[in-house]
mmCIF file of C-alpha atoms and ligand atoms in Angstrom:
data_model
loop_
_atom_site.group_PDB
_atom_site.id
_atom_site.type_symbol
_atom_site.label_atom_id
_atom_site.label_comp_id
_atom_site.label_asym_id
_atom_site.label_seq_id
_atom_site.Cartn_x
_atom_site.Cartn_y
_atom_site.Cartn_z
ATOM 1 C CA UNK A 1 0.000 0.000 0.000
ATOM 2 C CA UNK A 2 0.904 3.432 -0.706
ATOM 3 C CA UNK A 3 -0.041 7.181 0.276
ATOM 4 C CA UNK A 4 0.088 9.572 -2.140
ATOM 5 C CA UNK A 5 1.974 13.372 -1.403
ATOM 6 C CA UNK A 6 -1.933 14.467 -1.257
ATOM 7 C CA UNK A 7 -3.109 11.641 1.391
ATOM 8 C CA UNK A 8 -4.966 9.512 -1.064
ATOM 9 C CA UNK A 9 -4.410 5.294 -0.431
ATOM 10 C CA UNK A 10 -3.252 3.031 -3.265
ATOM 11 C CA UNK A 11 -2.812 -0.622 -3.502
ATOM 12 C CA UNK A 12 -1.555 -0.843 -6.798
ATOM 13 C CA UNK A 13 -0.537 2.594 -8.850
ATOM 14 C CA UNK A 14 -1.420 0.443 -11.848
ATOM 15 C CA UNK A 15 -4.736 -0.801 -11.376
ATOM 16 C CA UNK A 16 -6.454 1.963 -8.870
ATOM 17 C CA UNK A 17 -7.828 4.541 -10.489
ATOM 18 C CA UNK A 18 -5.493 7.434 -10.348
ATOM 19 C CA UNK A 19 -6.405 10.781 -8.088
ATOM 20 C CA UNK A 20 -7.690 12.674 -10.794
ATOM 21 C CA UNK A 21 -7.337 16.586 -9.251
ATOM 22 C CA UNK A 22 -4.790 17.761 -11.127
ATOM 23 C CA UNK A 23 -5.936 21.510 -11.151
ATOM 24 C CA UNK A 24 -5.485 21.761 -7.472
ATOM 25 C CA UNK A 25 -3.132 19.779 -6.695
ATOM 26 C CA UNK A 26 -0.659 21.835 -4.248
ATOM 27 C CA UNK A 27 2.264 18.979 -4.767
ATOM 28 C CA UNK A 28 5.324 20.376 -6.357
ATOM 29 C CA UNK A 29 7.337 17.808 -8.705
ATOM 30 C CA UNK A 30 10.432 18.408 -5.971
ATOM 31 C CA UNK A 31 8.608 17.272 -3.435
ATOM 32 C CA UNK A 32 7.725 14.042 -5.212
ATOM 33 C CA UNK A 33 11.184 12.944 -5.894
ATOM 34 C CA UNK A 34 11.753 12.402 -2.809
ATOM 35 C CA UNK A 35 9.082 10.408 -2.073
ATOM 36 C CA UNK A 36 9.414 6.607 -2.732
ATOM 37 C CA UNK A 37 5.792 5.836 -4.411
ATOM 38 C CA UNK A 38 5.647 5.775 -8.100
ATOM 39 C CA UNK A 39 4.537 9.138 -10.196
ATOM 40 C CA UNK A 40 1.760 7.197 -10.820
ATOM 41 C CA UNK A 41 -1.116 9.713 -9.028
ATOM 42 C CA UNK A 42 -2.358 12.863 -9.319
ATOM 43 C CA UNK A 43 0.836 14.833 -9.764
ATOM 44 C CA UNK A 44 1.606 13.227 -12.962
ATOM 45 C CA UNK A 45 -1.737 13.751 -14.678
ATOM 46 C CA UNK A 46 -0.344 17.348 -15.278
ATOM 47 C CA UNK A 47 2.074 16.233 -17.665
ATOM 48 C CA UNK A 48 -0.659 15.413 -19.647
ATOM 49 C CA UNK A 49 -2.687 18.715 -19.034
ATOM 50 C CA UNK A 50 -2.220 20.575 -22.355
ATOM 51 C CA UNK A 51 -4.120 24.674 -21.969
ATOM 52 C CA UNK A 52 -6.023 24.609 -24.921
ATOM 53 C CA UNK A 53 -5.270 27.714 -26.341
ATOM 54 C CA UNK A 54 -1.698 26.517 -27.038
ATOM 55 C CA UNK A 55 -3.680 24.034 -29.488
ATOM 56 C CA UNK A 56 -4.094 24.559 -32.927
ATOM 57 C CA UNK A 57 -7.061 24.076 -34.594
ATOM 58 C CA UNK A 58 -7.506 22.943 -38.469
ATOM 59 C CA UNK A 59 -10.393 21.561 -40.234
ATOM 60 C CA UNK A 60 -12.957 19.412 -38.950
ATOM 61 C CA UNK A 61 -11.821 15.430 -39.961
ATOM 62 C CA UNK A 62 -15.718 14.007 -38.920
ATOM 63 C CA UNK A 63 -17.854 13.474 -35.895
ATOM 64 C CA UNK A 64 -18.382 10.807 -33.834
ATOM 65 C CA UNK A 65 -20.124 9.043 -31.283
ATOM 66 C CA UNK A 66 -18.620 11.747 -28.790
ATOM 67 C CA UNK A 67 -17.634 14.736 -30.418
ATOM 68 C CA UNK A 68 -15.937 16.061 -33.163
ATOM 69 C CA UNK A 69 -12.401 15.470 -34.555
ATOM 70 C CA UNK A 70 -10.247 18.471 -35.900
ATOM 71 C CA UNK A 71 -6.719 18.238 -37.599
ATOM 72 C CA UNK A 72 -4.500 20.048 -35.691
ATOM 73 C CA UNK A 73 -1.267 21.649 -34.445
ATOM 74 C CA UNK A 74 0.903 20.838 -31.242
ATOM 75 C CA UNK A 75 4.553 20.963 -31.712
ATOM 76 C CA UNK A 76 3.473 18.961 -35.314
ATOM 77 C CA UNK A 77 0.647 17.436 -36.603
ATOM 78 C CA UNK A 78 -2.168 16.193 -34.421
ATOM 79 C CA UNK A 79 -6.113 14.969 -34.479
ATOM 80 C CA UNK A 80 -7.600 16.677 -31.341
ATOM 81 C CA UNK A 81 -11.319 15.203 -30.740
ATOM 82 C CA UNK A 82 -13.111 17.445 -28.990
ATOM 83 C CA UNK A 83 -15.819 16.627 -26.661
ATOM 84 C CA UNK A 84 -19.476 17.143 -27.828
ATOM 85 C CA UNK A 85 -20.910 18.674 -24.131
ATOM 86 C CA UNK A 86 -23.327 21.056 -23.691
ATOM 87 C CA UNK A 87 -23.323 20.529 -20.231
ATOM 88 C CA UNK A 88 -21.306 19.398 -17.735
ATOM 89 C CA UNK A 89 -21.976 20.717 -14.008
ATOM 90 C CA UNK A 90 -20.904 17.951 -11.427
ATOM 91 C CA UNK A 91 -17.559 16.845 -10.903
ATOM 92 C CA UNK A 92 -18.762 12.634 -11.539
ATOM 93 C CA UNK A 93 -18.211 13.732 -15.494
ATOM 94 C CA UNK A 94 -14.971 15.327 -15.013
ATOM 95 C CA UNK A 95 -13.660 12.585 -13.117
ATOM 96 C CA UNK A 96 -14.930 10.098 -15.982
ATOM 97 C CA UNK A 97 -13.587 11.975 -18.045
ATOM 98 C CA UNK A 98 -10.054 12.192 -16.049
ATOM 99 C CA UNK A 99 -9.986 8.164 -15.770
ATOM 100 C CA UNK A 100 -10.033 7.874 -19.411
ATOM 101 C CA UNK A 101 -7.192 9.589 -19.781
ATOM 102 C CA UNK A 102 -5.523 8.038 -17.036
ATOM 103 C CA UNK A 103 -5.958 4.730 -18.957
ATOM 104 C CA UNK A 104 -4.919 6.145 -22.178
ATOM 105 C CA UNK A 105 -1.915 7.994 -20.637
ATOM 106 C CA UNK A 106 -0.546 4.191 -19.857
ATOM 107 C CA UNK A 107 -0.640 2.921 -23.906
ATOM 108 C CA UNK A 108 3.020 2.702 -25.521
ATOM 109 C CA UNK A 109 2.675 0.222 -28.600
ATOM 110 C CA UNK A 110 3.414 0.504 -32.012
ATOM 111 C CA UNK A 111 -0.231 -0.769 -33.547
ATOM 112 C CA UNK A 112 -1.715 1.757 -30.996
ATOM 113 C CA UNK A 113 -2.367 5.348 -31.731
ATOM 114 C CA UNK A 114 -0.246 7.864 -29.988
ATOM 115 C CA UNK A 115 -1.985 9.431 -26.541
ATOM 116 C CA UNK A 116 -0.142 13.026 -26.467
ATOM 117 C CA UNK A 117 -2.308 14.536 -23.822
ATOM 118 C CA UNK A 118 -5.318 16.447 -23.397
ATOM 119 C CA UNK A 119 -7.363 19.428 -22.075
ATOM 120 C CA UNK A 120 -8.854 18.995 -19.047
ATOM 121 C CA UNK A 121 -10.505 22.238 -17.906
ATOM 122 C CA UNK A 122 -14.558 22.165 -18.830
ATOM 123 C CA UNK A 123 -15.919 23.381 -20.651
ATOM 124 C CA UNK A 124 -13.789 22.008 -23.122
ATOM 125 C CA UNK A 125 -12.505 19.195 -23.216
ATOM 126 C CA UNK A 126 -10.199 17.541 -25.871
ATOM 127 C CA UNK A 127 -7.951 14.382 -26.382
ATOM 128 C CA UNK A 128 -5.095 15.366 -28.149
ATOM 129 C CA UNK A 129 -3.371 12.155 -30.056
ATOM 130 C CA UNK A 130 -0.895 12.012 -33.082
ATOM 131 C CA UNK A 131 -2.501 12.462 -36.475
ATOM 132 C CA UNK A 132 -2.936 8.635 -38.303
ATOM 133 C CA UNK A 133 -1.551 8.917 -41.926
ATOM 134 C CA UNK A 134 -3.158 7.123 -44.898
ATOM 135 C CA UNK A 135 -6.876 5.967 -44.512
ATOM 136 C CA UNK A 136 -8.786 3.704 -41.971
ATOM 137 C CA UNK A 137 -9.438 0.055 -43.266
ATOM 138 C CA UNK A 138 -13.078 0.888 -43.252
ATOM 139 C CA UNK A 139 -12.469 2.836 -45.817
ATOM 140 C CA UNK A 140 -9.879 0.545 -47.613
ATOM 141 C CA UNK A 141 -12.396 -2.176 -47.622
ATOM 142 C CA UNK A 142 -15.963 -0.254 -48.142
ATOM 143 C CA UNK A 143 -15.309 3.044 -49.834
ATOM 144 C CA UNK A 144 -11.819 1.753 -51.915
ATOM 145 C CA UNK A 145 -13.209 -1.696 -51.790
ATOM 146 C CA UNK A 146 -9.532 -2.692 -51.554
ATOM 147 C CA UNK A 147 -8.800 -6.393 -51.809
ATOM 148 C CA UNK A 148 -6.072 -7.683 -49.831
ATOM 149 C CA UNK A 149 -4.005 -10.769 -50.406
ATOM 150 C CA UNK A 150 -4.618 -13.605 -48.021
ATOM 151 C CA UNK A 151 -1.054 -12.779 -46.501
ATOM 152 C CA UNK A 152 -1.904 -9.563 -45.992
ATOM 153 C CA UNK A 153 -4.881 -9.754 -44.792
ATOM 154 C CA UNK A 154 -3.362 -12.122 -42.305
ATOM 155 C CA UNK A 155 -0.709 -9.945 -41.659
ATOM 156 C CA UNK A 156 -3.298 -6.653 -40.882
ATOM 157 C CA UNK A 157 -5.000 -9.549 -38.404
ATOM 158 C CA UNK A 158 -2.033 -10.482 -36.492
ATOM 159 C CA UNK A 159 -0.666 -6.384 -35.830
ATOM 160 C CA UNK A 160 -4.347 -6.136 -34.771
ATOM 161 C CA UNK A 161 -4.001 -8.970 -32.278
ATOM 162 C CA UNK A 162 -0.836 -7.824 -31.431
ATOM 163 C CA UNK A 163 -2.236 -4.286 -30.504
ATOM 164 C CA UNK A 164 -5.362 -5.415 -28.732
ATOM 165 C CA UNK A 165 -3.305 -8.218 -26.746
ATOM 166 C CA UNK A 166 -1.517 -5.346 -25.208
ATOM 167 C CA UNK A 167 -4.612 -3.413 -24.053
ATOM 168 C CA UNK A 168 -6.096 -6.565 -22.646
ATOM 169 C CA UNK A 169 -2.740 -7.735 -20.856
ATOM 170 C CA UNK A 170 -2.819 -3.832 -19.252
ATOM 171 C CA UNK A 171 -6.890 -4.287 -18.364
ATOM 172 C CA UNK A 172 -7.863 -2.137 -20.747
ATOM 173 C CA UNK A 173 -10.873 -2.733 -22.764
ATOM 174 C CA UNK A 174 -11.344 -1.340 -26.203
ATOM 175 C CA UNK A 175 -15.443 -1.439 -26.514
ATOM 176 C CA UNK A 176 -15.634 -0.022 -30.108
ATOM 177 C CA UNK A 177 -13.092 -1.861 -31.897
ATOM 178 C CA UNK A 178 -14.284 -1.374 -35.461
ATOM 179 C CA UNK A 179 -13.010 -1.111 -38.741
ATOM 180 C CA UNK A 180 -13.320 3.062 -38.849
ATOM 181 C CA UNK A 181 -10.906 2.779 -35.723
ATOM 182 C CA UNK A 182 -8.259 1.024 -37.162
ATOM 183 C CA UNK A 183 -6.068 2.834 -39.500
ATOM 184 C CA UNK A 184 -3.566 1.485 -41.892
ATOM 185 C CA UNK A 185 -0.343 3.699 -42.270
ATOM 186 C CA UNK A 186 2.355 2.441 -45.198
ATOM 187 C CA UNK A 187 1.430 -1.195 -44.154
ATOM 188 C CA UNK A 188 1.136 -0.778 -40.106
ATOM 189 C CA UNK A 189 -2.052 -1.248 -38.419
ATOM 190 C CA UNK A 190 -2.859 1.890 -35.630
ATOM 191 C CA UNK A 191 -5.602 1.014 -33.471
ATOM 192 C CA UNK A 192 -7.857 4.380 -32.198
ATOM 193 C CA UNK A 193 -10.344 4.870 -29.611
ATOM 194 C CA UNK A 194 -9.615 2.496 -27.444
ATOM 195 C CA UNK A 195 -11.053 3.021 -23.075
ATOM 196 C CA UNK A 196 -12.931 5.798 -23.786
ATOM 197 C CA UNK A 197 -16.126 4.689 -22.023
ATOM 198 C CA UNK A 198 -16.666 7.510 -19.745
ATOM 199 C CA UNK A 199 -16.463 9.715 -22.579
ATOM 200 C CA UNK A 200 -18.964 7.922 -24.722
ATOM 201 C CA UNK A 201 -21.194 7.951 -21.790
ATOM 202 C CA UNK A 202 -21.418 11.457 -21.036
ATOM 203 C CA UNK A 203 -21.838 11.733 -24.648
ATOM 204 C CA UNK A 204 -24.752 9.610 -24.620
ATOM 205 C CA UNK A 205 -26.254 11.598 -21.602
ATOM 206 C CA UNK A 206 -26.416 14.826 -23.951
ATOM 207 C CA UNK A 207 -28.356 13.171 -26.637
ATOM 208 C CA UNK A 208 -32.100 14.682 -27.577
ATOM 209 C CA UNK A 209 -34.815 12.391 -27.477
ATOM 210 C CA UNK A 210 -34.949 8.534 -26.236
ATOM 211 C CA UNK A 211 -35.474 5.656 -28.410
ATOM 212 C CA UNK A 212 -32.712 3.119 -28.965
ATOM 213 C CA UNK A 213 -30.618 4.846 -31.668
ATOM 214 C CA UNK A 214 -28.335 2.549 -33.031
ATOM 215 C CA UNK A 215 -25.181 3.922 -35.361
ATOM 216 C CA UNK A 216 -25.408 2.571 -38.731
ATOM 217 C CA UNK A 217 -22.270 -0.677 -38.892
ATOM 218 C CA UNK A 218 -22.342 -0.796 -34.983
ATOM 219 C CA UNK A 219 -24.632 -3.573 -34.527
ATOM 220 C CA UNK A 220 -22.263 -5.861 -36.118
ATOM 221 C CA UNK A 221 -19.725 -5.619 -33.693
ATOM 222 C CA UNK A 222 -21.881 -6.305 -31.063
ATOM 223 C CA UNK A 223 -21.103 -9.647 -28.889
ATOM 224 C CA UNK A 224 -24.690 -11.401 -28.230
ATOM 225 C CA UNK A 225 -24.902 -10.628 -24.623
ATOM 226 C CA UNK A 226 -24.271 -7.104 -25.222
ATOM 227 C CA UNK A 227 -27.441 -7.117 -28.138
ATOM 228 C CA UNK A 228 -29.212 -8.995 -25.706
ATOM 229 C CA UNK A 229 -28.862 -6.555 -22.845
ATOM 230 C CA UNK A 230 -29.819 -3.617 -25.074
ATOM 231 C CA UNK A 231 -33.006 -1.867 -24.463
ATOM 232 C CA UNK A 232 -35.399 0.465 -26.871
ATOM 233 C CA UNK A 233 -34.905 2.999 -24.262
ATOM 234 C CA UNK A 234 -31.320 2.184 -23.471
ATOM 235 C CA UNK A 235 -29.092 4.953 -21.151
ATOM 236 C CA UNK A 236 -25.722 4.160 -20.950
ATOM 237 C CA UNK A 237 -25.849 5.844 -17.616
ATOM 238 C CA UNK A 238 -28.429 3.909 -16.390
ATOM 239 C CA UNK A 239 -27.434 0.480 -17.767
ATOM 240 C CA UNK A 240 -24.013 0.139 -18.597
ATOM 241 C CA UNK A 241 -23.619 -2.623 -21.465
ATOM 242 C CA UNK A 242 -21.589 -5.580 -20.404
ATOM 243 C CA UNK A 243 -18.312 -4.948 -22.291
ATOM 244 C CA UNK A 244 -15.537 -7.012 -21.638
ATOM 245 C CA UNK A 245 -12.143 -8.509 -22.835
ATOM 246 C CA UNK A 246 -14.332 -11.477 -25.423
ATOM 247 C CA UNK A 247 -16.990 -8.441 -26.491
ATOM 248 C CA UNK A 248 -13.668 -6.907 -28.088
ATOM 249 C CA UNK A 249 -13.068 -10.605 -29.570
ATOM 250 C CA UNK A 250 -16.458 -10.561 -31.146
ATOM 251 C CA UNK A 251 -15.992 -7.506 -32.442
ATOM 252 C CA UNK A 252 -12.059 -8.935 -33.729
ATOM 253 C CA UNK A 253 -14.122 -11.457 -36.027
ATOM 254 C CA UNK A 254 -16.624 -8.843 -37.359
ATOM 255 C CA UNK A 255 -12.935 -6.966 -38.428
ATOM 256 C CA UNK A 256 -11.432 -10.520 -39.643
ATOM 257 C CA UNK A 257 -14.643 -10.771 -41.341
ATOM 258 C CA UNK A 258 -14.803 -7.587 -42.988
ATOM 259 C CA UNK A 259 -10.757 -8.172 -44.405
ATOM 260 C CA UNK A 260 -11.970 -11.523 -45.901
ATOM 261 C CA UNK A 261 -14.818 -10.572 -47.669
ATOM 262 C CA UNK A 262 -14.730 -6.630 -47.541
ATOM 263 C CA UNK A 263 -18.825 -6.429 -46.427
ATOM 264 C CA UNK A 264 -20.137 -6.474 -43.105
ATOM 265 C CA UNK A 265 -22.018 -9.370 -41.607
ATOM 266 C CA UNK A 266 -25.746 -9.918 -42.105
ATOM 267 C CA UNK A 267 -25.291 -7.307 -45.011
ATOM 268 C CA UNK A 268 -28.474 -5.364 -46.077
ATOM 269 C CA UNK A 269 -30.563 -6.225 -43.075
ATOM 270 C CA UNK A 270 -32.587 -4.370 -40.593
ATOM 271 C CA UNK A 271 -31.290 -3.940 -36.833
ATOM 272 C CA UNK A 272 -34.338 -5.650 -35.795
ATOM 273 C CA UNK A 273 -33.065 -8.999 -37.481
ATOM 274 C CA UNK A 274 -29.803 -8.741 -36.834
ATOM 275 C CA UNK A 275 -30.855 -8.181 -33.047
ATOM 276 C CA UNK A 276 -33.016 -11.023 -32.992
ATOM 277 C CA UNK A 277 -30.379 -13.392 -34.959
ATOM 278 C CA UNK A 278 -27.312 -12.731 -32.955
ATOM 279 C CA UNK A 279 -29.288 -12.672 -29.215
ATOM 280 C CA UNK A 280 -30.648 -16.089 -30.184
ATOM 281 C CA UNK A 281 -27.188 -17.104 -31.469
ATOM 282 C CA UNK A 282 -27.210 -17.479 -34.741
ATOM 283 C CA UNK A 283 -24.214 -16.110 -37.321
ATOM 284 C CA UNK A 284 -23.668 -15.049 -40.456
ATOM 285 C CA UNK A 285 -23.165 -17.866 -42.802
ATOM 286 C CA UNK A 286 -19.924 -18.363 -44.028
ATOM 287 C CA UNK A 287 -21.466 -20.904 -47.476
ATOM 288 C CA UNK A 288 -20.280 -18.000 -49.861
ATOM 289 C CA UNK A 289 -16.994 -17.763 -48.213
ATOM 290 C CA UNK A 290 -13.837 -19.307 -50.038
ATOM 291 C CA UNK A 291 -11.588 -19.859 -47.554
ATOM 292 C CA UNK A 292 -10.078 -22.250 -45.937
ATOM 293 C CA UNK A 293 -10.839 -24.396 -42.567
ATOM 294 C CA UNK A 294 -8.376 -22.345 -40.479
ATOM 295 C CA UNK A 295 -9.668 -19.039 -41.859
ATOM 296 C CA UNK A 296 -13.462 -20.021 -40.858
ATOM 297 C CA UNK A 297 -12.362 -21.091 -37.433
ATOM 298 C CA UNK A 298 -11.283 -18.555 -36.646
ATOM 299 C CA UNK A 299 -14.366 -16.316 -37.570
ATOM 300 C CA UNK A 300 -16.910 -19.158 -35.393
ATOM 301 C CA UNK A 301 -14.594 -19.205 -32.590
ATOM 302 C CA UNK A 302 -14.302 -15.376 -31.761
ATOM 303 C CA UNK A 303 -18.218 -15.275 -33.107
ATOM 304 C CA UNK A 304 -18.808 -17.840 -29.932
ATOM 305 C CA UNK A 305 -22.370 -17.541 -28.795
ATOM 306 C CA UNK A 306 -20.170 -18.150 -24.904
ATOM 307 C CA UNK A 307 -18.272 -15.557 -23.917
ATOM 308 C CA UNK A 308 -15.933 -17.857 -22.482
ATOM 309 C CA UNK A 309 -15.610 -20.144 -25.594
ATOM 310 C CA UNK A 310 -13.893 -17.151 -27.343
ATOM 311 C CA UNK A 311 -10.390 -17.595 -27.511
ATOM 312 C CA UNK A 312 -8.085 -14.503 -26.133
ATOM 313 C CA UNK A 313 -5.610 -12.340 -28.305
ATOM 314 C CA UNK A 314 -2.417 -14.111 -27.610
ATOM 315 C CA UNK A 315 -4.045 -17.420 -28.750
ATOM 316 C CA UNK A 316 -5.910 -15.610 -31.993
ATOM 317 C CA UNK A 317 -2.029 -14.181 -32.903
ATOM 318 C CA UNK A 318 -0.959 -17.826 -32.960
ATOM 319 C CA UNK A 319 -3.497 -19.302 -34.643
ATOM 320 C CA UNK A 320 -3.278 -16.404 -37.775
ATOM 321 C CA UNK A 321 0.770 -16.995 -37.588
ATOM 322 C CA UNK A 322 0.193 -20.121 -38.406
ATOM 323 C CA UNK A 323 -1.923 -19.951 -41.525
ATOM 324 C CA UNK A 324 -0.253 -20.869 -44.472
ATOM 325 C CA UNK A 325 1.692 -18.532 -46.338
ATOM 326 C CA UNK A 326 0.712 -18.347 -49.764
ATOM 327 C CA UNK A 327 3.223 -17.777 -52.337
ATOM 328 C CA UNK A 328 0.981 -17.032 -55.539
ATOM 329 C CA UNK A 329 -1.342 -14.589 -54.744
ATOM 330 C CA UNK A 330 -3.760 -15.768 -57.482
ATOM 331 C CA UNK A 331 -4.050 -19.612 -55.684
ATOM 332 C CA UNK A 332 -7.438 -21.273 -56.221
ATOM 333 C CA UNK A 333 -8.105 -21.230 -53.075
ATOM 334 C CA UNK A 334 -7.248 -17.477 -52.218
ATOM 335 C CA UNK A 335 -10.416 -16.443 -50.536
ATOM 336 C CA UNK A 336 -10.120 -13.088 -52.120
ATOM 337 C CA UNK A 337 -10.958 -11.451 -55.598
ATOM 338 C CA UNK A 338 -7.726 -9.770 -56.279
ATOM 339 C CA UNK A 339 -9.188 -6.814 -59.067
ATOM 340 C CA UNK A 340 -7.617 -3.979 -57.112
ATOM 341 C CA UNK A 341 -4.662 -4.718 -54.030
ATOM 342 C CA UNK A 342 -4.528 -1.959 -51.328
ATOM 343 C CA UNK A 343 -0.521 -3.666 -50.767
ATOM 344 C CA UNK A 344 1.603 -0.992 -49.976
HETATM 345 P P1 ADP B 1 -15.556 7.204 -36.078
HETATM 346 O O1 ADP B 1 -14.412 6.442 -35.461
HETATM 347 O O2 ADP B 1 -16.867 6.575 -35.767
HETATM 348 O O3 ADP B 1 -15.341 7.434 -37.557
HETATM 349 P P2 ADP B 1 -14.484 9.498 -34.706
HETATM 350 O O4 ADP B 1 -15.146 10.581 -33.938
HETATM 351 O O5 ADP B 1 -13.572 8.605 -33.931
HETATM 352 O O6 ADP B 1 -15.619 8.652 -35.412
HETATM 353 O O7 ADP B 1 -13.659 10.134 -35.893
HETATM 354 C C1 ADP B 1 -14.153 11.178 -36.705
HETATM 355 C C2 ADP B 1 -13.259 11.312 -37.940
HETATM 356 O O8 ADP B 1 -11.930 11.685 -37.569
HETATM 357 C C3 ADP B 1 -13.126 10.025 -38.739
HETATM 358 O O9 ADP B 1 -13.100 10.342 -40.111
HETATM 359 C C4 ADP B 1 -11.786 9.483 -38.318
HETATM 360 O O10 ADP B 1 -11.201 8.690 -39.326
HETATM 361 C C5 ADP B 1 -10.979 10.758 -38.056
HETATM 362 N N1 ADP B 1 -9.946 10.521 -37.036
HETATM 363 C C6 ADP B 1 -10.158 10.167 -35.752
HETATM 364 N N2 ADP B 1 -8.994 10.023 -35.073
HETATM 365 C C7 ADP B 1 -8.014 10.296 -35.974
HETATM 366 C C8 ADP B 1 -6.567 10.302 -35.906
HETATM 367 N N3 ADP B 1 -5.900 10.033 -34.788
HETATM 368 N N4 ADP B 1 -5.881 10.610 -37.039
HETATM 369 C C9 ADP B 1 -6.544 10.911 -38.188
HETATM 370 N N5 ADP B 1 -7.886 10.924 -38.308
HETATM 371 C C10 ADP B 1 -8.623 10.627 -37.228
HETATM 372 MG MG1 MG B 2 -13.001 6.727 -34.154
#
């Protein structure tokens, strides 16, 4: 156990949630060398505090679940998503707010964007992360409609993995991992959006209106229990949906999916049916698909009706190392119709 410079009890700097006052915080950083506790509390959120009239702003990239994205400026290029709130009077969204970028703050990997900091004083608030190059593979695969070789497409899968595995082995849950958050930069995979809950929520909280409104390409990536647990008058606040570590492995297949055959699943159908399919269990079928054994396998087993009969990240990184490398990208059995390659 340790007590923070500002009296606050830890167990485990890594796992509690971090003391999320920056703004007030009296602690100087010379005090806090001496101190034997990691800078793993409130003092160090400040490092991440950036004023955000030092940002800035360029032209508006798109909007979101939670707010809009701008290009940007910050000692070089950036994407600053700003935070759609036209309210926000008690200190519960703040904090929410604050924890998400305490879990962000903790992300170094090279498939995962880069967290640079953000602006923490409301009204506006803004996550400030370094600017993806080249295009997401949602639009690759349904604006582009990019084919991919079976290698690559294997090798997009396994940085994707390789990305997620290290958000899962730090606790850290992605909850919208989707084709429009993964971008594709001179052949690297950079995962976006990932533990931004709290922000979502409070996003949710300042919609208009109630009804069950359902993004167009979200339902897709949703594991049965969480389409089972959704309700016509759904608030997040309310009735948090039951994300976890094999909802983001659901939502992996609906990705490995999309590579192989560059649609979604249940293509062209209303929400209703593809609500009432996947709650009772039932999946896309796969008849159409050319692909081998392997490749299917791996679609049924992260598209596990169980949560616990989904396999994890490490064992999914495996299983795509060890499909076959194909030499001749025109094989018989390439799953793919190679008429345009997005290989760079
Ligand atoms: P969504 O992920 O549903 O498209 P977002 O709010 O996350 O919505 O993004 C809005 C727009 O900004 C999208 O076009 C997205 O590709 C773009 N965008 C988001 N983050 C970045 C980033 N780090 N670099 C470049 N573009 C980004
Ligand atoms: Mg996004």
């Amino acid at each position: 156990r340790t007590v923070s410079a500002s009296g606050s009890v830890s167990t485990d700097s890594d796992r509690t949630p971090v003391r999320v006052d920056s703004q007030d915080s009296q602690v100087s950083d010379g005090e806090a060398v001496d101190r034997p506790w990691p800078r793993q509390n409130s003092l160090s959120m400040r490092e991440w505090d950036i004023p955000f009239d030092e940002l800035r702003m360029g032209d508006a990239l798109g909007t979101g679940h939670f707010g809009t994205v701008y290009r940007g400026n910050w000692h070089g290029d950036v994407a600053i998503k700003v935070l759609n709130m036209n309210y926000l009077d008690d200190e519960k969204t703040l904090e929410g707010f604050k924890l998400d970028v305490a879990t962000f703050r903790k992300t170094r990997h090279e498939n995962l964007v880069l967290f640079m900091g953000a602006c923490m004083k409301p009204p506006r608030l803004a996550i400030v992360t370094s600017m993806c190059k080249g295009y997401t593979l949602y639009t690759h695969i349904h604006v582009y409609k990019d084919k991919f070789t079976m290698n690559k497409t294997a090798s997009l899968a396994q940085q994707i993995s390789q990305g997620m595995g290290y958000l899962h082995a730090r606790g850290i849950v992605h909850k919208d991992l989707k084709t429009k958050n993964i971008f594709l930069e001179n052949g690297k995979v950079v995962i976006t959006d990932f533990g931004l809950f709290n922000v979502t929520k409070l996003c949710f909280r300042n919609r208009k209106g109630d009804g069950l409104s359902i993004p167009p390409g979200w339902l897709c990536y949703l594991a049965p229990e969480i389409v089972r647990s959704l309700r016509a008058h759904q608030k997040p606040e309310d009735d948090d949906l039951p994300f976890s570590k094999p909802t983001d492995i659901y939502a992996f297949g609906t990705v490995w999916y999309e590579l192989l055959c560059g649609e979604w699943p249940f293509k062209g159908q209303p929400p209703e049916a593809i609500i009432w399919q996947v709650g009772k269990g039932m999946k896309q079928t796969l008849a159409n698909l050319q692909a081998s054994r392997d490749v299917k396998d791996i679609l049924m087993m992260c598209w596990s009706y169980r949560a616990a009969d989904r396999p994890d990240f490490v064992c999914l990184h495996k299983t795509l190392e060890k499909l076959p490398k194909k030499r001749l990208a025109r094989s018989p059995s390439h799953p793919i119709h190679l008429s345009r390659s997005a290989e760079s």
